[in-house]
Amino acid sequence: MLWLDKVLNNRQGSAVSLGAILLWIAQRLALPVVPVIFPTQMLLRADPEESEEMWLINPFNGETLNEHTLEVWLKGNISPVAELFNEDLDEADNAEVIRKLLDTLKSALMEERQMELALRTSEALLQFNPEDPYEIRDRGLIYAQAGLRSRGAAGPQLLRLNSARRIPSAR
C-alpha cells in the first residue's frame, strides 16, 4: 500500500511510504532525522546532536537497527558476499526518496496487475534518467504483461539492455 492518504487512513504501508510520513513529521518537529536509501529498503537515520552515535530506524515497525541486522539484510537480499559500507548509510536527497517511492509503487502495481498505472509510474521514473537500462527493461516487461506493443524503437533499447548485462553491479 503506497498511496499516502490510504497509508494514513489504514495505518499501514511500505517502509518508504511510512518513512515519508515520518520524515514530514520529524521535519515539522525539527528533529534531526534524514532518509537513507539502503539497498533493501528506505531507513531513517537520527543524528542526535548530544550523541556521537547515530540511530537507524526501520520505518516499517519503528525498530532501531544495528550493523549486524543490516549485514544480514544485505546478505539475504543482495548477495551472500555483500558487505555493508558507510556509503550505504548516507543521507538521501529528495529525488532519491521520490525515485524509491515510485519504484516501490511500480512494483506493487505490477504485482497487482495494474499495468496502466505501472506504466505511468515507469514513465515518471524515466524522467529522472531516460537512459536507465533497468527502467527501460521494466517498462518493456510492463508492456509485455499488458499485451501492448512498446512505443518507440526497440533496437536502441535492446542494445542498452545488452550493454547493461555486462555491468557488474546490480541496481
CSV table of C-alpha atoms in Angstrom, one decimal:
chain,number,residue,atom,x,y,z
A,1,MET,CA,0.0,0.0,0.0
A,2,LEU,CA,1.6,3.2,-1.2
A,3,TRP,CA,-0.9,6.0,-1.6
A,4,LEU,CA,-0.2,8.3,1.4
A,5,ASP,CA,-3.8,9.0,2.1
A,6,LYS,CA,-4.6,5.3,2.3
A,7,VAL,CA,-1.5,4.8,4.5
A,8,LEU,CA,-2.8,7.4,6.9
A,9,ASN,CA,-6.4,6.0,6.9
A,10,ASN,CA,-5.3,2.3,7.3
A,11,ARG,CA,-2.3,3.0,9.4
A,12,GLN,CA,-0.2,0.6,7.4
A,13,GLY,CA,2.1,0.8,4.4
A,14,SER,CA,5.5,0.1,3.0
A,15,ALA,CA,8.7,1.3,4.6
A,16,VAL,CA,9.1,4.1,2.1
A,17,SER,CA,5.6,5.4,2.4
A,18,LEU,CA,5.7,5.2,6.2
A,19,GLY,CA,9.2,6.7,6.1
A,20,ALA,CA,8.0,9.6,4.0
A,21,ILE,CA,5.3,10.4,6.6
A,22,LEU,CA,7.7,10.1,9.5
A,23,LEU,CA,10.2,12.4,7.7
A,24,TRP,CA,7.5,15.0,7.3
A,25,ILE,CA,6.6,14.8,11.0
A,26,ALA,CA,10.2,14.9,12.0
A,27,GLN,CA,10.8,18.0,9.9
A,28,ARG,CA,7.8,19.8,11.4
A,29,LEU,CA,9.1,19.0,14.9
A,30,ALA,CA,12.7,20.0,13.9
A,31,LEU,CA,14.0,16.5,14.8
A,32,PRO,CA,17.4,15.5,13.2
A,33,VAL,CA,16.1,12.7,11.1
A,34,VAL,CA,17.1,12.1,7.5
A,35,PRO,CA,16.2,9.4,4.9
A,36,VAL,CA,18.6,6.7,3.9
A,37,ILE,CA,18.0,4.6,0.8
A,38,PHE,CA,19.6,1.4,1.9
A,39,PRO,CA,19.9,-1.4,-0.7
A,40,THR,CA,17.0,-3.3,0.7
A,41,GLN,CA,14.6,-0.5,1.8
A,42,MET,CA,14.3,3.0,3.0
A,43,LEU,CA,15.6,3.7,6.5
A,44,LEU,CA,15.6,6.7,8.7
A,45,ARG,CA,18.7,8.0,10.3
A,46,ALA,CA,18.6,10.1,13.5
A,47,ASP,CA,21.7,12.0,14.3
A,48,PRO,CA,21.1,13.5,17.8
A,49,GLU,CA,23.3,16.5,18.4
A,50,GLU,CA,24.2,15.5,22.0
A,51,SER,CA,25.3,12.0,20.9
A,52,GLU,CA,28.0,10.7,18.7
A,53,GLU,CA,26.0,7.6,17.9
A,54,MET,CA,23.5,7.6,15.0
A,55,TRP,CA,20.3,5.7,15.2
A,56,LEU,CA,19.0,3.8,12.2
A,57,ILE,CA,15.2,3.3,12.3
A,58,ASN,CA,13.1,0.8,10.3
A,59,PRO,CA,10.1,3.0,9.4
A,60,PHE,CA,8.0,-0.2,8.8
A,61,ASN,CA,8.0,-1.1,12.5
A,62,GLY,CA,9.9,1.6,14.3
A,63,GLU,CA,12.7,-0.7,15.5
A,64,THR,CA,16.2,0.6,15.8
A,65,LEU,CA,18.7,-1.3,13.6
A,66,ASN,CA,22.3,-2.4,14.3
A,67,GLU,CA,25.1,-3.2,12.0
A,68,HIS,CA,24.6,-6.9,12.3
A,69,THR,CA,21.0,-6.7,11.2
A,70,LEU,CA,21.9,-4.5,8.2
A,71,GLU,CA,24.6,-7.0,7.1
A,72,VAL,CA,22.1,-9.9,7.4
A,73,TRP,CA,19.6,-7.9,5.3
A,74,LEU,CA,22.3,-7.4,2.6
A,75,LYS,CA,23.4,-11.0,2.6
A,76,GLY,CA,19.8,-12.3,2.5
A,77,ASN,CA,18.5,-9.9,-0.1
A,78,ILE,CA,21.5,-8.8,-2.3
A,79,SER,CA,24.2,-11.5,-2.1
A,80,PRO,CA,25.8,-13.9,0.4
A,81,VAL,CA,29.1,-12.0,0.0
A,82,ALA,CA,27.6,-8.4,0.1
A,83,GLU,CA,29.2,-6.1,2.6
A,84,LEU,CA,28.0,-3.1,4.5
A,85,PHE,CA,29.7,0.2,3.5
A,86,ASN,CA,29.5,3.6,5.1
A,87,GLU,CA,28.0,4.9,1.9
A,88,ASP,CA,25.0,2.6,2.3
A,89,LEU,CA,24.0,4.8,5.2
A,90,ASP,CA,24.4,8.2,3.5
A,91,GLU,CA,21.6,10.7,3.6
A,92,ALA,CA,19.4,10.5,0.5
A,93,ASP,CA,18.2,13.6,-1.3
A,94,ASN,CA,14.6,14.3,-2.1
A,95,ALA,CA,14.9,13.0,-5.7
A,96,GLU,CA,16.3,9.6,-4.4
A,97,VAL,CA,13.3,9.3,-2.0
A,98,ILE,CA,10.8,10.1,-4.7
A,99,ARG,CA,12.5,7.5,-7.0
A,100,LYS,CA,12.4,4.9,-4.3
A,101,LEU,CA,8.7,5.7,-3.6
A,102,LEU,CA,7.9,5.5,-7.3
A,103,ASP,CA,9.9,2.3,-7.8
A,104,THR,CA,8.1,0.6,-4.8
A,105,LEU,CA,4.8,1.9,-6.2
A,106,LYS,CA,5.6,0.4,-9.7
A,107,SER,CA,6.5,-3.0,-8.2
A,108,ALA,CA,3.3,-3.0,-6.2
A,109,LEU,CA,1.2,-2.0,-9.2
A,110,MET,CA,2.8,-4.7,-11.3
A,111,GLU,CA,2.2,-7.3,-8.6
A,112,GLU,CA,-1.5,-6.2,-8.6
A,113,ARG,CA,-1.6,-6.4,-12.4
A,114,GLN,CA,-2.5,-2.7,-12.7
A,115,MET,CA,-0.4,-2.3,-15.8
A,116,GLU,CA,-1.6,1.1,-17.0
A,117,LEU,CA,-0.7,2.7,-13.7
A,118,ALA,CA,2.6,0.7,-13.5
A,119,LEU,CA,3.4,2.0,-17.0
A,120,ARG,CA,2.7,5.6,-16.0
A,121,THR,CA,4.9,5.2,-12.9
A,122,SER,CA,7.7,3.7,-15.0
A,123,GLU,CA,7.5,6.7,-17.4
A,124,ALA,CA,7.7,9.0,-14.4
A,125,LEU,CA,10.8,7.2,-13.3
A,126,LEU,CA,12.4,7.5,-16.7
A,127,GLN,CA,12.0,11.3,-16.3
A,128,PHE,CA,14.8,11.1,-13.7
A,129,ASN,CA,17.1,9.1,-16.0
A,130,PRO,CA,15.9,8.4,-19.6
A,131,GLU,CA,18.9,6.1,-20.2
A,132,ASP,CA,18.3,3.8,-17.2
A,133,PRO,CA,18.6,0.3,-18.7
A,134,TYR,CA,16.8,-1.3,-15.8
A,135,GLU,CA,13.9,1.0,-16.0
A,136,ILE,CA,13.7,0.6,-19.8
A,137,ARG,CA,13.7,-3.2,-19.1
A,138,ASP,CA,10.9,-2.8,-16.6
A,139,ARG,CA,8.9,-0.7,-19.0
A,140,GLY,CA,9.2,-3.4,-21.6
A,141,LEU,CA,8.1,-6.0,-19.1
A,142,ILE,CA,5.1,-3.9,-18.3
A,143,TYR,CA,4.2,-3.6,-22.0
A,144,ALA,CA,4.6,-7.4,-22.4
A,145,GLN,CA,2.5,-8.2,-19.4
A,146,ALA,CA,-0.2,-5.8,-20.5
A,147,GLY,CA,-0.2,-7.3,-24.0
A,148,LEU,CA,0.8,-4.0,-25.5
A,149,ARG,CA,3.5,-3.1,-28.1
A,150,SER,CA,6.2,-0.9,-26.8
A,151,ARG,CA,6.3,2.7,-28.0
A,152,GLY,CA,9.5,3.8,-29.7
A,153,ALA,CA,12.3,1.9,-31.4
A,154,ALA,CA,13.1,-1.4,-29.8
A,155,GLY,CA,16.6,-1.6,-31.3
A,156,PRO,CA,18.3,1.1,-29.1
A,157,GLN,CA,16.5,-0.2,-26.0
A,158,LEU,CA,17.7,-3.8,-26.6
A,159,LEU,CA,21.2,-2.5,-27.2
A,160,ARG,CA,21.2,-0.6,-23.9
A,161,LEU,CA,19.8,-3.7,-22.1
A,162,ASN,CA,22.5,-6.0,-23.6
A,163,SER,CA,25.1,-3.5,-22.5
A,164,ALA,CA,23.6,-3.3,-19.0
A,165,ARG,CA,24.0,-7.1,-18.7
A,166,ARG,CA,27.8,-6.5,-18.7
A,167,ILE,CA,27.5,-4.0,-15.8
A,168,PRO,CA,28.8,-6.0,-12.8
A,169,SER,CA,26.9,-4.1,-10.1
A,170,ALA,CA,23.2,-4.7,-9.6
A,171,ARG,CA,20.7,-1.9,-9.2
